[in-house]
Amino acid sequence: MRISELSSTTGVPVATIKYYLREGLLPQGHATSRTQATYDDTHVDRIRLIRALTESAGLSLARVRVVVDALTDPPDRRHDLLGIAQEAATPDPVTHASEQWTNAARDFIERRGWQIRPADPLIALLGTQLSAFVDAGTELGDGSALDAWADAAEIIGRADLSTVPPEPADALRQVVLGTVLGDPIIATLRRLAQQDASARYGSPDSPPDRRS
Amino acid sequence: MRISELSSTTGVPVATIKYYLREGLLPQGHATSRTQATYDDTHVDRIRLIRALTESAGLSLARVRVVVDALTDPPDRRHDLLGIAQEAATPDPVTHASEQWTNAARDFIERRGWQIRPADPLIALLGTQLSAFVDAGTELGDGSALDAWADAAEIIGRADLSTVPPEPADALRQVVLGTVLGDPIIATLRRLAQQDASARYGSPDSPPDRRS
């Protein structure tokens, strides 16, 4: 198909498609003359992936490039593919973690028995986030809340992995979109579950409503 | 104390404190003359709360006002206080949920047996988020992933409630900050748990590392 048809099929303007081509996010078409090229279904799929990552998941083009590079040259091990998808799906920390908090995060991960690369940037990110939580004077219930959150994360992580399809392009798409678009769903479920817990186990001044 | 001392104690500029006074976020001081007033520890605490909500949790002043109004006139039931804290801690949806997706969210909540007010805006928010997830072509594993997320949310919700102190001001602070600052921690724990699950239960082309 011509670029005009690629545009009408995907609903993405020609100028945007040309931008993706220049940026190397979309492979070049098959040249039919010095100024014209044809495109096929792989281009349609790639444009839909870029739109899903940028529009639905709100990823920057720099993060989309990480995903696209991985598709062009997929890693041998599926576990490495997960790492790449996570890299795209994880925000850069606003501030850097202190060594003390990074160590606290590392100790926590070790105590959970989680198999994480020692240099994984998620460890420092967790340190930064824990530090912000504690610095704000917020209670972690002597750490028992953090352990409950980790128990919950294990359930979520196993469920996430179970939805990942075998083909590398589909797997990358699922992990990136499922992680980025899943986070707000989990945050909302958390608030709903807080309400349910409050109605169900609330203190005496908050009698639970009768179940229907 | 004078406003200058209130400023040095809290590290917040006098101009900002005057802004909080004008906006009604901070109660007026005790007037000692037509142009001067003194302030006490309740003002220090309130300023620290406002800073924690705006700086650590990234809340808008409109959302801070919801919290502050609840502190000035606390609801009788703790369950209502939770609702107010959640209102402040929950983003407005970017788009509105279709009736179809709101109903799907309501059905899911009902099937879980969660005690949620029928008009709670979290229901429509969940519908919007589920719709974005499915529209992006992301897999929910026939809904089993969503049920696993809800199981996890129940663990998180119970843990969250267990950290809420009895005094209304402390309780509001804990729920708002614990919810807003806890979300990114839970998102990071999720990614770490995905990696652990991949290392532990990965497909045969991804042999798990030996545990030490």
Short mmCIF file of C-alpha atoms in Angstrom, two decimals:
data_model
loop_
_atom_site.label_atom_id
_atom_site.label_comp_id
_atom_site.label_asym_id
_atom_site.label_seq_id
_atom_site.Cartn_x
_atom_site.Cartn_y
_atom_site.Cartn_z
CA MET A 1 0.00 0.00 0.00
CA ARG A 2 0.99 3.64 -0.51
CA ILE A 3 1.70 5.90 2.46
CA SER A 4 -1.71 7.56 1.97
CA GLU A 5 -3.45 4.20 2.44
CA LEU A 6 -1.23 3.39 5.43
CA SER A 7 -2.47 6.70 6.87
CA SER A 8 -6.17 6.00 6.24
CA THR A 9 -5.89 2.41 7.54
CA THR A 10 -4.27 3.46 10.81
CA GLY A 11 -5.93 6.87 11.20
CA VAL A 12 -2.47 8.43 11.66
CA PRO A 13 -1.60 11.51 9.53
CA VAL A 14 0.98 11.09 6.73
CA ALA A 15 3.22 13.73 8.35
CA THR A 16 3.30 11.70 11.58
CA ILE A 17 4.12 8.49 9.68
CA LYS A 18 6.98 10.30 7.91
CA TYR A 19 8.20 11.44 11.33
CA TYR A 20 8.19 7.83 12.62
CA LEU A 21 10.15 6.80 9.47
CA ARG A 22 12.75 9.57 9.98
CA GLU A 23 13.11 8.66 13.67
CA GLY A 24 13.63 5.00 12.78
CA LEU A 25 10.60 3.90 14.84
CA LEU A 26 8.99 2.53 11.66
CA PRO A 27 11.02 0.46 9.14
CA GLN A 28 11.39 2.00 5.67
CA GLY A 29 8.92 0.81 2.99
CA HIS A 30 9.88 -1.12 -0.13
CA ALA A 31 11.11 1.50 -2.64
CA THR A 32 9.23 1.44 -5.96
CA SER A 33 10.86 4.60 -7.33
CA ARG A 34 13.26 7.25 -6.11
CA THR A 35 10.44 9.07 -4.28
CA GLN A 36 7.84 6.35 -3.63
CA ALA A 37 7.61 3.26 -1.45
CA THR A 38 5.00 0.67 -0.55
CA TYR A 39 4.09 -0.53 2.91
CA ASP A 40 2.53 -3.72 4.25
CA ASP A 41 0.74 -5.12 7.30
CA THR A 42 3.94 -5.11 9.38
CA HIS A 43 3.90 -1.30 9.06
CA VAL A 44 0.24 -1.17 10.10
CA ASP A 45 1.00 -3.32 13.16
CA ARG A 46 4.03 -1.23 14.10
CA ILE A 47 2.08 2.05 13.85
CA ARG A 48 -0.71 0.61 16.02
CA LEU A 49 1.90 -0.46 18.58
CA ILE A 50 3.49 3.02 18.61
CA ARG A 51 0.06 4.65 19.06
CA ALA A 52 -0.92 2.28 21.86
CA LEU A 53 2.37 2.96 23.65
CA THR A 54 2.23 6.75 23.23
CA GLU A 55 -1.51 7.44 23.48
CA SER A 56 -2.90 4.76 25.79
CA ALA A 57 0.21 4.23 27.91
CA GLY A 58 1.55 7.81 27.68
CA LEU A 59 5.12 6.70 26.90
CA SER A 60 7.68 9.13 25.50
CA LEU A 61 9.14 8.40 22.06
CA ALA A 62 12.45 7.63 23.80
CA ARG A 63 10.75 4.82 25.71
CA VAL A 64 8.93 3.64 22.58
CA ARG A 65 12.35 3.40 20.92
CA VAL A 66 13.53 0.97 23.64
CA VAL A 67 10.56 -1.28 22.81
CA VAL A 68 11.01 -0.96 19.04
CA ASP A 69 14.75 -1.67 19.22
CA ALA A 70 13.98 -4.81 21.21
CA LEU A 71 11.51 -5.90 18.51
CA THR A 72 14.10 -5.36 15.76
CA ASP A 73 16.74 -7.32 17.63
CA PRO A 74 14.91 -9.44 20.22
CA PRO A 75 16.96 -10.83 23.12
CA ASP A 76 17.49 -14.61 23.28
CA ARG A 77 16.01 -15.07 26.74
CA ARG A 78 12.40 -14.15 27.52
CA HIS A 79 13.56 -12.94 30.92
CA ASP A 80 15.70 -10.26 29.18
CA LEU A 81 12.71 -9.25 27.09
CA LEU A 82 10.79 -8.67 30.34
CA GLY A 83 13.62 -6.45 31.57
CA ILE A 84 13.44 -4.34 28.40
CA ALA A 85 9.66 -4.03 28.63
CA GLN A 86 9.98 -2.98 32.28
CA GLU A 87 12.63 -0.41 31.41
CA ALA A 88 10.14 1.20 29.00
CA ALA A 89 7.29 0.94 31.51
CA THR A 90 9.08 2.42 34.53
CA PRO A 91 9.34 6.17 35.23
CA ASP A 92 12.74 7.70 35.88
CA PRO A 93 12.97 8.68 39.55
CA VAL A 94 12.65 12.41 40.18
CA THR A 95 15.48 12.34 42.70
CA HIS A 96 18.24 9.87 43.36
CA ALA A 97 18.05 7.51 46.29
CA SER A 98 20.54 7.89 49.09
CA GLU A 99 22.88 4.95 49.56
CA GLN A 100 21.17 4.29 52.89
CA TRP A 101 17.72 3.94 51.30
CA THR A 102 19.02 1.91 48.36
CA ASN A 103 20.54 -0.48 50.88
CA ALA A 104 17.28 -0.61 52.82
CA ALA A 105 15.44 -1.49 49.60
CA ARG A 106 18.08 -4.14 48.75
CA ASP A 107 17.78 -5.67 52.24
CA PHE A 108 14.01 -5.81 51.90
CA ILE A 109 14.21 -7.54 48.49
CA GLU A 110 16.75 -10.01 49.87
CA ARG A 111 14.56 -10.77 52.87
CA ARG A 112 11.63 -11.46 50.50
CA GLY A 113 13.89 -13.91 48.63
CA TRP A 114 13.17 -12.16 45.33
CA GLN A 115 15.56 -12.98 42.47
CA ILE A 116 16.58 -9.53 41.23
CA ARG A 117 19.83 -8.49 39.50
CA PRO A 118 21.99 -6.61 42.08
CA ALA A 119 22.38 -3.63 39.69
CA ASP A 120 18.69 -3.40 38.76
CA PRO A 121 17.64 0.29 38.78
CA LEU A 122 14.30 -0.71 40.36
CA ILE A 123 16.17 -1.21 43.66
CA ALA A 124 17.26 2.45 43.82
CA LEU A 125 13.80 3.54 42.62
CA LEU A 126 12.20 1.61 45.50
CA GLY A 127 14.68 3.27 47.88
CA THR A 128 13.70 6.74 46.62
CA GLN A 129 10.00 5.98 46.99
CA LEU A 130 10.36 4.51 50.49
CA SER A 131 12.38 7.54 51.53
CA ALA A 132 9.66 9.95 50.29
CA PHE A 133 7.03 7.90 52.14
CA VAL A 134 8.86 7.92 55.46
CA ASP A 135 10.08 11.53 55.13
CA ALA A 136 6.46 12.66 54.83
CA GLY A 137 5.81 11.15 58.28
CA THR A 138 3.58 8.41 56.86
CA GLU A 139 3.15 5.17 58.82
CA LEU A 140 4.36 1.82 57.48
CA GLY A 141 3.02 -0.02 60.54
CA ASP A 142 6.53 -1.15 61.57
CA GLY A 143 7.01 -2.41 58.02
CA SER A 144 4.10 -4.85 58.18
CA ALA A 145 2.22 -2.79 55.57
CA LEU A 146 5.24 -3.04 53.25
CA ASP A 147 5.29 -6.81 53.66
CA ALA A 148 1.57 -7.00 52.91
CA TRP A 149 2.14 -4.87 49.78
CA ALA A 150 4.93 -7.25 48.74
CA ASP A 151 2.64 -10.27 49.30
CA ALA A 152 0.10 -8.55 47.06
CA ALA A 153 2.79 -7.70 44.45
CA GLU A 154 3.72 -11.40 44.25
CA ILE A 155 0.12 -12.29 43.39
CA ILE A 156 0.03 -9.51 40.77
CA GLY A 157 3.43 -10.43 39.29
CA ARG A 158 2.43 -14.08 38.82
CA ALA A 159 -0.89 -13.07 37.23
CA ASP A 160 0.90 -10.60 34.92
CA LEU A 161 3.35 -13.26 33.71
CA SER A 162 0.48 -15.68 33.01
CA THR A 163 -0.97 -13.26 30.42
CA VAL A 164 2.25 -12.88 28.39
CA PRO A 165 1.93 -14.52 24.93
CA PRO A 166 4.84 -16.56 23.45
CA GLU A 167 5.68 -14.39 20.39
CA PRO A 168 8.32 -11.71 21.29
CA ALA A 169 6.49 -8.72 19.71
CA ASP A 170 3.21 -9.67 21.39
CA ALA A 171 5.03 -10.34 24.67
CA LEU A 172 6.71 -6.92 24.66
CA ARG A 173 3.43 -5.20 23.85
CA GLN A 174 1.61 -7.10 26.62
CA VAL A 175 4.22 -6.43 29.30
CA VAL A 176 4.61 -2.72 28.48
CA LEU A 177 0.90 -1.96 28.04
CA GLY A 178 -0.26 -4.39 30.73
CA THR A 179 2.15 -2.85 33.22
CA VAL A 180 1.57 0.83 32.37
CA LEU A 181 -2.21 0.59 31.86
CA GLY A 182 -2.57 -1.89 34.73
CA ASP A 183 -0.98 0.38 37.38
CA PRO A 184 -3.94 2.82 37.53
CA ILE A 185 -6.42 -0.09 37.62
CA ILE A 186 -4.57 -1.60 40.58
CA ALA A 187 -4.54 1.85 42.28
CA THR A 188 -8.32 2.11 41.88
CA LEU A 189 -8.90 -1.47 43.08
CA ARG A 190 -6.78 -0.55 46.12
CA ARG A 191 -9.08 2.39 46.98
CA LEU A 192 -12.18 0.24 46.51
CA ALA A 193 -10.67 -2.47 48.72
CA GLN A 194 -9.83 0.17 51.38
CA GLN A 195 -13.51 1.16 51.41
CA ASP A 196 -14.64 -2.43 51.59
CA ALA A 197 -12.21 -3.13 54.45
CA SER A 198 -13.43 0.00 56.26
CA ALA A 199 -17.09 -1.02 55.87
CA ARG A 200 -16.32 -4.60 56.88
CA TYR A 201 -13.72 -4.29 59.65
CA GLY A 202 -14.16 -0.61 60.56
CA SER A 203 -13.83 0.69 64.10
CA PRO A 204 -16.96 0.68 66.34
CA ASP A 205 -17.89 4.26 65.36
CA SER A 206 -18.20 2.99 61.81
CA PRO A 207 -20.67 0.09 61.91
CA PRO A 208 -20.48 -1.93 58.72
CA ASP A 209 -23.52 -1.71 56.47
CA ARG A 210 -25.65 -4.82 56.33
CA ARG A 211 -24.73 -7.02 53.39
CA SER A 212 -27.69 -7.44 51.04
CA MET B 1 5.18 33.23 67.44
CA ARG B 2 5.33 35.89 64.76
CA ILE B 3 4.84 35.00 61.07
CA SER B 4 8.61 35.36 60.53
CA GLU B 5 9.28 32.66 63.13
CA LEU B 6 6.52 30.47 61.66
CA SER B 7 8.39 30.83 58.37
CA SER B 8 11.80 29.90 59.80
CA THR B 9 10.36 26.97 61.80
CA THR B 10 8.64 25.44 58.79
CA GLY B 11 11.09 26.57 56.09
CA VAL B 12 8.17 28.03 54.11
CA PRO B 13 8.49 31.64 52.86
CA VAL B 14 6.33 34.33 54.52
CA ALA B 15 4.70 35.14 51.16
CA THR B 16 3.59 31.51 50.81
CA ILE B 17 2.21 31.46 54.37
CA LYS B 18 0.23 34.65 53.61
CA TYR B 19 -1.10 32.94 50.49
CA TYR B 20 -2.27 29.95 52.56
CA LEU B 21 -3.96 32.39 55.00
CA ARG B 22 -5.75 34.23 52.16
CA GLU B 23 -6.88 30.94 50.59
CA GLY B 24 -8.25 29.74 53.94
CA LEU B 25 -5.96 26.69 53.99
CA LEU B 26 -4.35 27.97 57.19
CA PRO B 27 -6.47 29.37 60.07
CA GLN B 28 -5.91 33.04 60.89
CA GLY B 29 -3.50 33.80 63.76
CA HIS B 30 -4.48 35.47 67.04
CA ALA B 31 -4.56 39.22 66.31
CA THR B 32 -2.31 41.29 68.61
CA SER B 33 -2.81 44.56 66.72
CA ARG B 34 -4.52 45.76 63.55
CA THR B 35 -1.60 44.49 61.43
CA GLN B 36 0.01 41.78 63.55
CA ALA B 37 -0.94 38.30 64.70
CA THR B 38 0.70 35.41 66.56
CA TYR B 39 0.73 31.79 65.55
CA ASP B 40 1.14 28.53 67.46
CA ASP B 41 2.00 24.86 66.97
CA THR B 42 -1.32 24.12 65.28
CA HIS B 43 -0.19 26.47 62.48
CA VAL B 44 3.18 24.70 62.25
CA ASP B 45 1.41 21.33 61.98
CA ARG B 46 -1.02 22.60 59.36
CA ILE B 47 1.77 24.06 57.20
CA ARG B 48 3.69 20.78 57.42
CA LEU B 49 0.55 18.91 56.36
CA ILE B 50 0.00 21.25 53.38
CA ARG B 51 3.64 20.85 52.29
CA ALA B 52 3.53 17.07 52.62
CA LEU B 53 0.33 16.94 50.55
CA THR B 54 1.56 19.33 47.84
CA GLU B 55 5.27 18.47 47.66
CA SER B 56 5.51 14.79 48.58
CA ALA B 57 2.12 13.69 47.29
CA GLY B 58 1.87 16.23 44.42
CA LEU B 59 -1.72 17.21 45.29
CA SER B 60 -3.27 20.36 43.84
CA LEU B 61 -4.38 23.08 46.30
CA ALA B 62 -7.99 22.21 45.39
CA ARG B 63 -7.42 18.68 46.68
CA VAL B 64 -5.58 19.98 49.75
CA ARG B 65 -8.66 22.12 50.47
CA VAL B 66 -10.83 18.97 50.58
CA VAL B 67 -8.52 17.55 53.26
CA VAL B 68 -8.30 20.81 55.21
CA ASP B 69 -12.09 21.32 55.16
CA ALA B 70 -12.50 17.80 56.53
CA LEU B 71 -10.07 18.63 59.36
CA THR B 72 -11.99 21.81 60.21
CA ASP B 73 -15.32 20.00 60.27
CA PRO B 74 -14.55 16.28 60.65
CA PRO B 75 -17.30 13.81 59.72
CA ASP B 76 -18.85 11.75 62.51
CA ARG B 77 -18.09 8.36 60.98
CA ARG B 78 -14.50 7.26 60.29
CA HIS B 79 -15.74 5.57 57.12
CA ASP B 80 -16.79 9.00 55.76
CA LEU B 81 -13.37 10.38 56.65
CA LEU B 82 -11.84 7.62 54.50
CA GLY B 83 -14.09 8.65 51.61
CA ILE B 84 -12.90 12.27 51.92
CA ALA B 85 -9.25 11.19 52.04
CA GLN B 86 -9.78 9.01 48.98
CA GLU B 87 -11.46 11.84 47.11
CA ALA B 88 -8.33 13.93 47.64
CA ALA B 89 -6.04 11.02 46.73
CA THR B 90 -7.75 9.97 43.50
CA PRO B 91 -7.05 11.56 40.10
CA ASP B 92 -9.95 12.83 38.01
CA PRO B 93 -10.41 10.55 35.00
CA VAL B 94 -9.16 12.04 31.73
CA THR B 95 -12.21 10.78 29.86
CA HIS B 96 -15.62 9.67 31.02
CA ALA B 97 -16.50 6.01 31.16
CA SER B 98 -19.16 4.72 28.82
CA GLU B 99 -22.27 3.37 30.53
CA GLN B 100 -21.29 -0.08 29.29
CA TRP B 101 -17.88 0.01 31.00
CA THR B 102 -19.27 1.57 34.19
CA ASN B 103 -21.73 -1.32 34.34
CA ALA B 104 -18.93 -3.82 33.73
CA ALA B 105 -16.98 -2.27 36.63
CA ARG B 106 -20.10 -2.34 38.83
CA ASP B 107 -20.74 -6.00 38.00
CA PHE B 108 -17.14 -6.87 38.84
CA ILE B 109 -17.33 -5.08 42.21
CA GLU B 110 -20.62 -6.82 42.98
CA ARG B 111 -19.20 -10.22 42.07
CA ARG B 112 -16.27 -9.54 44.45
CA GLY B 113 -18.83 -8.81 47.19
CA TRP B 114 -17.18 -5.43 47.89
CA GLN B 115 -19.28 -2.97 49.93
CA ILE B 116 -19.12 0.19 47.82
CA ARG B 117 -21.69 3.01 47.59
CA PRO B 118 -23.57 2.61 44.26
CA ALA B 119 -22.80 6.24 43.28
CA ASP B 120 -19.09 6.08 44.19
CA PRO B 121 -17.06 7.83 41.42
CA LEU B 122 -14.39 5.10 41.73
CA ILE B 123 -16.76 2.76 39.88
CA ALA B 124 -16.83 4.94 36.74
CA LEU B 125 -13.05 5.52 37.09
CA LEU B 126 -12.46 1.76 37.11
CA GLY B 127 -14.69 1.49 34.02
CA THR B 128 -12.63 4.12 32.17
CA GLN B 129 -9.38 2.39 33.08
CA LEU B 130 -10.61 -1.08 32.07
CA SER B 131 -11.85 0.33 28.78
CA ALA B 132 -8.42 1.89 28.01
CA PHE B 133 -6.73 -1.41 28.88
CA VAL B 134 -8.94 -3.52 26.60
CA ASP B 135 -9.06 -0.93 23.78
CA ALA B 136 -5.24 -1.07 23.60
CA GLY B 137 -5.54 -4.79 22.81
CA THR B 138 -3.98 -5.82 26.12
CA GLU B 139 -4.75 -9.26 27.55
CA LEU B 140 -6.62 -9.71 30.82
CA GLY B 141 -6.31 -13.51 30.62
CA ASP B 142 -10.11 -13.96 30.39
CA GLY B 143 -10.42 -11.74 33.47
CA SER B 144 -8.35 -14.03 35.69
CA ALA B 145 -5.61 -11.36 35.91
CA LEU B 146 -8.22 -8.83 37.07
CA ASP B 147 -9.39 -11.22 39.79
CA ALA B 148 -5.78 -11.76 40.90
CA TRP B 149 -5.30 -7.97 41.04
CA ALA B 150 -8.47 -7.69 43.15
CA ASP B 151 -7.21 -10.44 45.50
CA ALA B 152 -4.01 -8.42 45.86
CA ALA B 153 -5.95 -5.17 46.38
CA GLU B 154 -7.83 -6.79 49.27
CA ILE B 155 -4.53 -7.61 51.00
CA ILE B 156 -3.31 -4.03 50.39
CA GLY B 157 -6.59 -2.44 51.54
CA ARG B 158 -6.61 -4.36 54.84
CA ALA B 159 -2.93 -3.47 55.46
CA ASP B 160 -3.63 0.19 54.65
CA LEU B 161 -6.51 0.35 57.13
CA SER B 162 -4.37 -1.22 59.85
CA THR B 163 -1.94 1.74 59.73
CA VAL B 164 -4.63 4.45 60.20
CA PRO B 165 -4.28 6.17 63.61
CA PRO B 166 -7.39 7.01 65.69
CA GLU B 167 -7.16 10.83 65.72
CA PRO B 168 -9.06 12.34 62.71
CA ALA B 169 -6.29 14.73 61.55
CA ASP B 170 -3.65 11.98 61.75
CA ALA B 171 -6.03 9.54 60.05
CA LEU B 172 -6.69 11.90 57.13
CA ARG B 173 -2.99 12.57 56.72
CA GLN B 174 -2.17 8.85 56.80
CA VAL B 175 -4.84 7.84 54.30
CA VAL B 176 -4.07 10.64 51.82
CA LEU B 177 -0.27 10.37 52.00
CA GLY B 178 -0.21 6.60 52.45
CA THR B 179 -2.42 6.16 49.41
CA VAL B 180 -0.74 8.70 47.11
CA LEU B 181 2.87 7.91 48.14
CA GLY B 182 2.11 4.19 48.40
CA ASP B 183 0.86 3.80 44.81
CA PRO B 184 4.33 4.22 43.21
CA ILE B 185 5.87 1.85 45.79
CA ILE B 186 3.27 -0.79 44.93
CA ALA B 187 3.96 -0.22 41.20
CA THR B 188 7.69 -0.81 41.77
CA LEU B 189 7.07 -3.89 43.93
CA ARG B 190 4.88 -5.18 41.09
CA ARG B 191 7.76 -4.87 38.58
CA LEU B 192 10.19 -6.55 41.00
CA ALA B 193 7.69 -9.37 41.57
CA GLN B 194 7.25 -9.77 37.79
CA GLN B 195 11.01 -10.26 37.50
CA ASP B 196 11.07 -12.71 40.38
CA ALA B 197 8.16 -14.67 38.87
CA SER B 198 9.92 -14.70 35.49
CA ALA B 199 13.19 -15.97 37.04
CA ARG B 200 11.31 -18.53 39.12
CA TYR B 201 8.54 -19.81 36.88
CA GLY B 202 9.83 -18.59 33.47
CA SER B 203 9.38 -20.60 30.28
CA PRO B 204 12.05 -23.26 29.45
CA ASP B 205 14.08 -20.79 27.34
CA SER B 206 14.52 -18.77 30.53
CA PRO B 207 15.99 -21.18 33.10
CA PRO B 208 15.65 -19.78 36.62
CA ASP B 209 18.90 -18.82 38.31
CA ARG B 210 19.93 -21.07 41.15
CA ARG B 211 18.86 -19.72 44.51
CA SER B 212 21.81 -19.01 46.76
#
